Coordinates of C-alpha atoms in Angstrom, one line a residue:
Chain A
M3 CA -56.0 141.6 240.9
I4 CA -58.6 138.3 242.3
K5 CA -56.2 135.2 241.9
K6 CA -57.0 132.6 239.7
T7 CA -54.1 130.2 239.7
V8 CA -54.2 126.9 241.4
P9 CA -50.8 124.6 240.9
N10 CA -51.5 121.8 238.9
V11 CA -54.1 119.9 236.9
E12 CA -55.2 118.0 240.1
D13 CA -56.3 121.1 242.0
A14 CA -57.5 122.6 239.0
L15 CA -59.8 119.5 238.5
K16 CA -61.7 119.3 242.1
G17 CA -64.8 118.6 242.7
V18 CA -65.3 117.2 239.4
A19 CA -67.6 113.8 239.6
S20 CA -69.4 110.9 237.8
G21 CA -72.8 112.2 235.8
M22 CA -71.5 115.7 234.9
T23 CA -71.8 117.5 232.2
F24 CA -68.4 119.2 230.6
M25 CA -67.6 121.9 227.9
L26 CA -63.9 120.7 225.9
G27 CA -63.1 123.6 223.8
G28 CA -61.0 122.9 220.7
F29 CA -61.4 121.7 216.9
G30 CA -60.5 117.9 216.2
L31 CA -56.9 118.0 218.2
C32 CA -56.6 121.8 217.7
G33 CA -56.4 124.0 221.0
I34 CA -58.0 121.0 223.1
P35 CA -57.0 120.8 226.9
E36 CA -54.7 117.7 227.5
N37 CA -54.0 118.2 230.7
A38 CA -57.9 118.3 232.1
I39 CA -58.4 115.3 229.5
A40 CA -55.6 113.0 230.7
E41 CA -56.3 114.0 234.6
L42 CA -59.9 113.0 233.7
V43 CA -58.9 110.0 232.7
K44 CA -56.7 109.1 235.6
L45 CA -59.7 110.1 237.7
G46 CA -61.8 107.2 236.3
I47 CA -65.1 109.1 236.4
K48 CA -67.7 107.9 234.2
D49 CA -70.7 108.8 233.3
I50 CA -69.8 112.0 231.9
T51 CA -72.3 113.9 229.2
C52 CA -69.2 115.6 227.0
I53 CA -70.1 119.3 224.6
S54 CA -66.8 119.2 222.1
N55 CA -67.2 119.7 218.3
N56 CA -65.7 116.9 218.0
A57 CA -64.2 114.2 219.8
G58 CA -60.6 113.1 219.4
V59 CA -59.5 110.1 217.7
D60 CA -59.6 106.6 218.9
D61 CA -56.1 107.2 221.0
F62 CA -56.1 110.9 221.8
G63 CA -58.3 113.5 222.8
L64 CA -61.7 112.7 223.9
G65 CA -60.5 109.2 222.7
L66 CA -59.4 108.5 225.6
L67 CA -62.2 108.6 227.7
L68 CA -64.2 106.4 225.5
Q69 CA -61.6 103.9 225.9
Q70 CA -62.5 104.1 229.1
H71 CA -66.1 104.1 228.8
Q72 CA -66.3 107.1 230.6
I73 CA -68.7 109.5 228.4
K74 CA -72.1 108.6 228.5
K75 CA -73.5 110.9 226.1
M76 CA -71.4 112.7 223.3
I77 CA -72.9 116.3 223.0
S78 CA -70.9 117.5 218.8
S79 CA -71.4 118.5 215.4
Y80 CA -69.0 116.1 213.6
V81 CA -68.0 112.8 215.3
G82 CA -65.9 111.5 212.4
E83 CA -61.9 109.7 213.0
N84 CA -62.6 107.8 215.6
D85 CA -63.4 103.7 215.7
E86 CA -63.9 103.5 219.0
F87 CA -67.0 106.1 218.6
E88 CA -67.8 104.8 215.9
R89 CA -68.9 101.0 217.9
Q90 CA -70.0 102.9 221.2
M91 CA -72.5 104.1 219.3
L92 CA -73.6 101.9 216.9
S93 CA -73.6 99.4 219.8
G94 CA -76.0 101.7 221.5
E95 CA -73.0 102.3 224.8
L96 CA -73.3 105.5 223.6
E97 CA -75.7 108.7 223.2
V98 CA -75.3 111.4 220.7
E99 CA -76.3 114.1 220.3
L100 CA -75.4 115.7 216.9
T101 CA -75.7 119.2 216.5
P102 CA -74.8 122.3 214.1
Q103 CA -71.5 123.5 214.7
G104 CA -72.1 127.5 214.5
T105 CA -75.3 126.0 216.9
L106 CA -73.1 124.4 219.3
A107 CA -71.0 127.4 219.5
E108 CA -73.8 130.0 220.2
K109 CA -75.6 127.6 222.6
C110 CA -72.3 128.1 224.6
R111 CA -71.8 131.6 223.9
A112 CA -75.8 132.2 225.4
A113 CA -74.6 130.0 228.4
Q114 CA -71.6 132.2 229.1
A115 CA -73.7 135.9 228.0
G116 CA -76.6 134.9 229.8
F117 CA -79.1 134.3 226.9
P118 CA -82.0 131.4 228.0
A119 CA -82.2 130.7 224.3
F120 CA -81.6 131.9 221.0
Y121 CA -83.6 131.3 217.7
T122 CA -81.1 130.4 214.6
P123 CA -81.9 129.7 210.9
A124 CA -79.6 126.6 211.1
G125 CA -81.7 123.1 210.8
Y126 CA -84.9 124.5 209.5
G127 CA -86.9 122.3 207.9
T128 CA -84.1 119.0 208.9
E129 CA -84.4 116.9 211.5
V130 CA -82.5 119.0 213.8
A131 CA -85.4 121.2 214.2
E132 CA -88.1 118.8 215.4
G133 CA -89.7 119.0 218.5
K134 CA -88.5 122.3 218.9
E135 CA -90.5 125.6 218.9
T136 CA -89.8 128.1 215.4
R137 CA -90.4 131.4 214.1
E138 CA -91.2 133.4 211.3
F139 CA -88.8 136.6 211.8
D140 CA -88.7 138.7 208.4
G141 CA -90.5 135.9 206.2
K142 CA -87.5 133.6 207.6
M143 CA -87.9 130.7 209.3
Y144 CA -86.2 130.3 212.5
V145 CA -85.3 127.1 215.6
L146 CA -85.4 128.0 218.8
E147 CA -82.8 126.7 221.0
P148 CA -81.6 126.9 224.8
A149 CA -78.3 127.4 226.0
Y150 CA -76.2 124.9 227.6
K151 CA -76.1 124.2 231.3
A152 CA -72.2 122.3 232.2
D153 CA -70.9 121.6 235.2
F154 CA -67.7 122.5 234.1
S155 CA -66.0 124.4 230.6
F156 CA -62.0 123.1 230.0
V157 CA -60.4 125.1 228.2
K158 CA -56.9 125.5 226.8
A159 CA -55.1 129.0 225.8
W160 CA -51.7 129.4 225.0
K161 CA -50.7 132.3 227.3
G162 CA -52.4 133.7 230.5
D163 CA -52.2 135.0 233.7
E164 CA -52.8 134.7 237.5
A165 CA -56.0 136.9 237.1
G166 CA -56.9 134.1 234.3
N167 CA -57.4 136.5 231.2
L168 CA -56.4 134.5 227.9
I169 CA -55.1 134.9 224.8
F170 CA -55.1 131.8 222.1
K171 CA -52.7 131.1 219.5
G172 CA -54.0 130.8 216.0
T173 CA -57.2 128.5 215.2
A174 CA -56.4 126.7 218.4
R175 CA -58.6 129.4 219.4
N176 CA -62.0 128.1 217.7
F177 CA -64.7 127.2 221.4
N178 CA -62.6 128.0 224.2
P179 CA -63.7 131.8 224.3
C180 CA -67.6 130.3 223.5
M181 CA -66.8 127.4 226.9
C182 CA -65.2 130.5 229.2
G183 CA -67.6 131.0 231.6
A184 CA -70.7 129.1 230.0
A185 CA -70.2 126.4 232.6
T186 CA -70.5 126.5 237.0
V187 CA -66.7 126.6 236.8
T188 CA -64.1 127.5 234.3
V189 CA -61.1 125.6 234.7
A190 CA -57.9 127.4 231.9
E191 CA -54.9 125.4 231.4
V192 CA -52.3 127.3 229.3
E193 CA -48.7 127.0 227.5
E194 CA -47.3 129.5 229.8
L195 CA -48.6 131.2 232.7
L196 CA -47.4 134.7 233.8
P197 CA -47.2 137.2 236.4
A198 CA -50.3 139.6 236.1
G199 CA -49.2 142.5 234.6
S200 CA -47.3 140.4 231.7
L201 CA -50.1 140.7 229.5
D202 CA -51.0 143.6 227.4
P203 CA -54.8 144.3 228.6
N204 CA -55.4 145.4 224.8
E205 CA -54.4 142.1 223.8
I206 CA -56.3 139.7 226.6
H207 CA -58.9 137.8 223.9
V208 CA -61.0 136.5 227.1
P209 CA -61.3 138.5 230.4
G210 CA -60.7 136.6 233.8
I211 CA -64.1 137.2 235.0
F212 CA -65.0 134.1 232.9
V213 CA -62.6 131.9 234.5
Q214 CA -62.0 129.9 238.1
R215 CA -59.2 128.6 238.2
I216 CA -55.7 129.0 236.1
F217 CA -52.5 126.4 235.8
Q218 CA -49.8 125.5 233.5
G219 CA -50.2 122.9 231.6
T220 CA -47.0 120.4 230.5
H221 CA -46.5 118.2 228.3
Y222 CA -48.0 119.4 225.6
E223 CA -48.3 116.9 222.3
K224 CA -50.5 119.1 220.4
R225 CA -51.1 116.1 217.8
I226 CA -51.2 117.1 213.9
E227 CA -54.6 115.4 212.5
Q228 CA -54.1 116.3 208.6
R229 CA -50.9 117.0 208.1
T230 CA -50.4 118.5 204.7
V231 CA -47.2 120.6 203.0
R232 CA -46.4 121.2 200.0
Q233 CA -43.1 121.2 197.9
K234 CA -40.4 124.5 197.7
A235 CA -41.0 125.0 193.7
Chain B
M18 CA -67.3 116.3 180.8
L19 CA -65.7 117.3 183.4
D20 CA -63.3 116.0 186.0
K21 CA -63.0 117.2 189.6
N22 CA -60.8 120.0 188.6
G23 CA -62.7 120.8 186.1
I24 CA -65.6 121.5 188.1
A25 CA -63.6 123.5 190.4
K26 CA -62.3 125.4 187.4
R27 CA -65.5 126.4 186.6
I28 CA -67.3 127.4 189.9
A29 CA -64.3 129.7 190.5
K30 CA -65.3 131.7 187.5
E31 CA -68.0 132.2 190.2
V32 CA -65.9 134.1 192.8
K33 CA -65.7 137.8 192.2
D34 CA -63.3 140.6 193.5
G35 CA -63.9 141.3 196.8
Y36 CA -65.6 138.6 197.8
Y37 CA -65.3 136.6 201.4
V38 CA -65.5 133.0 200.4
N39 CA -66.7 129.8 202.4
L40 CA -65.4 126.0 200.3
G41 CA -66.2 123.0 202.0
I42 CA -64.5 120.1 201.9
G43 CA -63.8 117.6 198.8
I44 CA -63.8 119.8 195.1
P45 CA -64.9 123.3 196.8
T46 CA -61.8 123.2 198.2
L47 CA -59.7 122.8 195.1
V48 CA -61.8 126.1 193.6
A49 CA -58.7 128.0 195.5
N50 CA -56.2 126.6 192.9
F51 CA -58.5 128.1 190.2
V52 CA -59.4 131.9 191.0
R53 CA -57.8 134.8 188.8
E54 CA -54.6 135.9 190.4
D55 CA -55.8 139.6 189.7
I56 CA -58.9 140.3 191.9
S57 CA -58.9 139.8 195.6
V58 CA -60.6 137.2 197.6
E59 CA -60.3 136.2 200.7
F60 CA -60.9 131.9 202.6
Q61 CA -63.3 132.1 205.4
S62 CA -62.7 128.3 207.2
E63 CA -65.0 128.3 209.8
N64 CA -62.9 127.3 212.8
G65 CA -61.8 130.7 212.7
V66 CA -59.7 132.4 210.2
L67 CA -60.1 134.7 207.5
G68 CA -57.4 134.9 204.8
M69 CA -56.4 131.2 204.8
G70 CA -53.0 130.9 202.1
P71 CA -51.8 127.3 200.9
F72 CA -50.5 124.6 202.6
P73 CA -47.2 125.2 204.4
F74 CA -44.0 123.8 203.2
E75 CA -42.4 120.5 205.1
G76 CA -41.1 121.4 208.6
E77 CA -43.5 125.1 208.5
E78 CA -46.4 123.0 209.9
D79 CA -48.1 124.9 212.7
A80 CA -50.1 122.4 214.7
D81 CA -52.0 125.7 215.9
I82 CA -52.7 126.5 212.1
I83 CA -55.5 124.2 210.5
N84 CA -58.4 124.5 208.3
A85 CA -62.1 122.8 208.5
G86 CA -60.8 120.1 207.4
K87 CA -58.2 119.7 210.1
Q88 CA -55.2 120.1 207.2
T89 CA -52.3 122.1 208.3
I90 CA -52.8 125.5 206.4
T91 CA -50.7 129.3 206.3
T92 CA -51.8 132.7 206.2
L93 CA -52.2 135.3 203.7
P94 CA -51.1 139.1 204.3
G95 CA -54.2 140.6 206.2
A96 CA -55.9 137.5 207.7
S97 CA -57.4 136.7 211.1
F98 CA -58.1 134.4 213.7
F99 CA -61.6 134.6 215.9
D100 CA -63.4 132.0 217.7
S101 CA -66.2 129.7 216.4
A102 CA -68.9 131.9 217.7
M103 CA -67.6 135.0 215.6
S104 CA -67.0 132.5 212.6
F105 CA -71.2 131.5 213.2
G106 CA -71.9 135.2 213.4
M107 CA -69.9 135.8 210.4
I108 CA -72.0 133.6 207.8
R109 CA -75.2 133.3 210.1
G110 CA -74.6 137.6 209.6
K111 CA -74.7 136.7 205.8
H112 CA -71.0 138.8 205.5
V113 CA -69.7 135.6 204.0
D114 CA -70.7 136.6 200.1
L115 CA -70.3 132.9 198.1
T116 CA -70.2 129.4 200.0
I117 CA -69.7 126.0 198.1
L118 CA -70.1 123.1 199.0
G119 CA -70.6 119.4 197.9
A120 CA -73.8 117.6 198.2
M121 CA -75.1 113.7 198.0
E122 CA -78.6 115.3 196.5
V123 CA -80.2 118.7 195.7
A124 CA -83.9 118.9 194.5
E125 CA -85.6 121.4 192.1
N126 CA -86.6 123.4 194.7
G127 CA -83.1 124.5 196.0
D128 CA -83.4 121.4 199.3
I129 CA -79.9 120.1 199.8
A130 CA -78.6 116.5 201.5
N131 CA -75.2 115.8 201.9
W132 CA -74.7 114.8 205.7
K133 CA -76.7 111.8 206.5
I134 CA -77.0 108.0 205.1
P135 CA -80.0 106.4 207.4
G136 CA -78.3 102.7 208.2
K137 CA -74.3 104.2 208.1
M138 CA -72.3 105.9 210.0
V139 CA -73.3 109.6 211.1
K140 CA -70.3 111.2 211.2
G141 CA -72.3 114.8 211.7
M142 CA -73.0 117.6 209.8
G143 CA -70.5 120.1 210.8
G144 CA -71.3 123.4 210.5
A145 CA -73.1 122.6 206.3
M146 CA -76.6 123.5 208.3
D147 CA -75.6 127.0 209.2
L148 CA -74.0 127.5 206.2
V149 CA -76.9 126.5 203.3
A150 CA -79.6 127.8 206.4
S151 CA -78.0 131.8 206.3
A152 CA -75.6 131.9 202.5
E153 CA -77.2 134.3 200.2
N154 CA -75.3 133.1 197.4
I155 CA -74.1 128.7 197.7
I156 CA -73.4 126.8 194.8
V157 CA -73.1 123.5 194.8
A158 CA -70.0 120.8 193.3
M159 CA -70.2 117.6 192.9
M160 CA -71.1 114.7 190.2
H161 CA -74.7 114.9 188.2
T162 CA -74.8 111.3 189.0
N163 CA -74.0 108.6 192.1
K164 CA -71.2 105.7 192.1
A165 CA -74.9 103.8 190.9
G166 CA -75.3 105.6 188.0
Q167 CA -78.4 107.5 189.8
S168 CA -79.2 111.1 189.9
K169 CA -78.2 113.4 192.3
L170 CA -80.5 116.1 190.6
L171 CA -83.7 115.2 191.8
K172 CA -87.5 116.4 191.9
K173 CA -87.2 115.5 196.2
C174 CA -84.4 114.7 198.3
S175 CA -84.2 111.1 199.5
L176 CA -82.0 111.5 202.3
P177 CA -82.1 113.9 205.4
L178 CA -82.3 117.5 204.8
T179 CA -79.5 119.8 205.4
G180 CA -81.3 123.3 204.0
V181 CA -84.2 123.4 202.5
G182 CA -84.5 126.2 199.0
C183 CA -81.3 127.4 199.7
V184 CA -78.7 126.6 197.2
K185 CA -78.7 129.2 194.1
K186 CA -76.7 127.2 191.1
I187 CA -75.1 123.7 191.0
V188 CA -71.9 122.7 189.1
T189 CA -71.4 118.9 188.1
N190 CA -69.5 116.7 185.1
L191 CA -72.0 117.3 183.1
A192 CA -73.7 121.1 182.9
V193 CA -73.6 124.2 184.6
M194 CA -77.9 125.3 186.1
E195 CA -79.4 127.3 188.4
V196 CA -81.6 127.1 190.8
T197 CA -85.1 128.3 189.8
S198 CA -89.1 128.5 190.6
D199 CA -89.2 126.3 187.5
G200 CA -86.8 123.7 188.4
F201 CA -83.0 123.4 187.1
K202 CA -82.5 125.6 184.1
L203 CA -79.6 124.3 182.2
L204 CA -77.3 127.1 181.6
E205 CA -74.0 125.6 180.3
R206 CA -72.6 122.1 178.8
A207 CA -70.0 120.6 180.4
P208 CA -67.0 120.3 177.1
G209 CA -68.1 117.9 174.9
V210 CA -71.8 116.4 176.4
S211 CA -75.3 117.3 174.5
V212 CA -78.2 118.4 176.2
E213 CA -79.5 114.7 175.8
T214 CA -77.3 113.1 178.0
I215 CA -77.5 115.4 180.6
V216 CA -81.9 115.0 180.5
A217 CA -81.1 111.5 180.8
A218 CA -79.2 112.1 183.9
T219 CA -81.0 114.6 185.8
E220 CA -84.2 113.2 188.0
G221 CA -85.6 116.6 188.9
K222 CA -87.3 118.8 186.3
L223 CA -85.2 120.6 183.6
V224 CA -85.9 123.6 182.2
V225 CA -84.4 123.8 178.8
E226 CA -84.4 127.2 176.8
G227 CA -82.8 127.9 173.3
E228 CA -79.2 126.7 172.4
V229 CA -77.9 126.0 175.4
P230 CA -73.6 127.1 175.8
E231 CA -70.7 125.1 175.7
M232 CA -68.9 125.8 178.7
A233 CA -66.4 128.4 177.8
S234 CA -62.6 126.7 178.7

C-alpha cells in the first residue's frame, strides 16, 4: 500500500504559492473543500486562478478568498449569489471566464485522463466558441476545447482511506472526482479517514492513484444554500 | 391565458412513459408536479442525480443532496448519484429524452437566448449550453412577451445565443407552438386566447393552418 496521508491541512497544502492555478470541487456550497479554502485564506497567497463551477457566497466557500482579494481569475459556469464577486467583476479587479458546465467538467476529466483536448457541441454558434477551432462530424458542428492545466486540485470526499481511495456522498460528488489527478498535486480532505482495508474496493469512486495527499478534515459546516422543505400532510 | 402552473401543466403532457427528463429552473421545475402518476419518469439534475424526488420534510434536509438550483431534495427508489462529467455525458450522449427550460428569447429557426443580457450582471450559462446543444427534444417554457410587453418569439434573437437551431416546441401563457422550417407553427391556443392575440404577440413568423384548437384542460 502506498500511503497518502498527511497529518493536517497545513502539510496538505505545502507548496501552494501566489500565481498558481487551482481546481476546487463542489457545486454551489455542496461538496466544497472547506478545510483547504480556510487554509488558503490563512496563507494569504494572491493572484490565484480558480477553476470551480461556482464562486461561493459572500461569506462562505470561495467568497472567503474573494473577500481577501486573493483571486485574480475565476473559471466557472455560474457565478450568481455573490455580491462581492459582482463588485470585483464589474470594477475589473477580477477576471472571469464563463464556461458551459459540461465543458468545464470534461476539461477537468480530460486533464485527468490524458486528453489534450476534445470536441463538444456545447457553445457552438455562441460567443463561447469565438476564436476556437470548430469541426463537423456527421453533419453536426463541434467546438475544440483544451484540457485544463492546474497546479493543485482540492477535493472533498465523504470517506477516504490511507491509500487515497475516495467515496463521495450524494450530490456532494459533483466535480470532485473529475478533478482528482487533473492537477500536478491532488489534495483530498475527507469527513472520515480510515485505515487501508476499511473500504470495500468494490465501492471506491476514485482510486488512490489520482490522489497525492489525503487528510482528515475538521469542523465541516456544510452550509445549505437553498433550504427547501415540504410540510407533512 | 395560462399562468405559470398552467404552462407547467400543459408541458407535463409532453412527458411520456419511460422518459428521463431534465428540468431547468423556474417554470420547468413546476412540471414535476403535474406529471401523470401512472407513468414511469425519472428526473435528472445536472449536478449529479437521477431519480429526484420531492423536497424533504422539515428536519430531514441533507446538505449533501441538492438539485441544480441548490435546493435540498430527496431521492426516489431507483435513484443514482454520479459525477459532473458523467452527468453531462448523459446529456451530451443523448440519453436524456427531454429537456425543459426557460428562455428570454426564441427565434423562428429554433435559436435560443437565455443566459446573458449585455450591460447587466452576467451570472453564467451553467449547464444550459450543454443541454441545448445535445438534447433531441427541447421544450421551452416561458411567457409569450417580456415585462415591457415585447414579443419573446422573434425572427432573430437579439440577445447573445445559448444555442442554435435547437428548440423544438414552445409553451407560453398564450399558445403551444412547434418550430418548423417555415417558422413557429401554432398548434394550440391557451383557453380564451384568440389567434389574433397570438399573432399580435409574436414577432417571428407564425404559421397558422386551419382551425387552431383550444388547449384541452
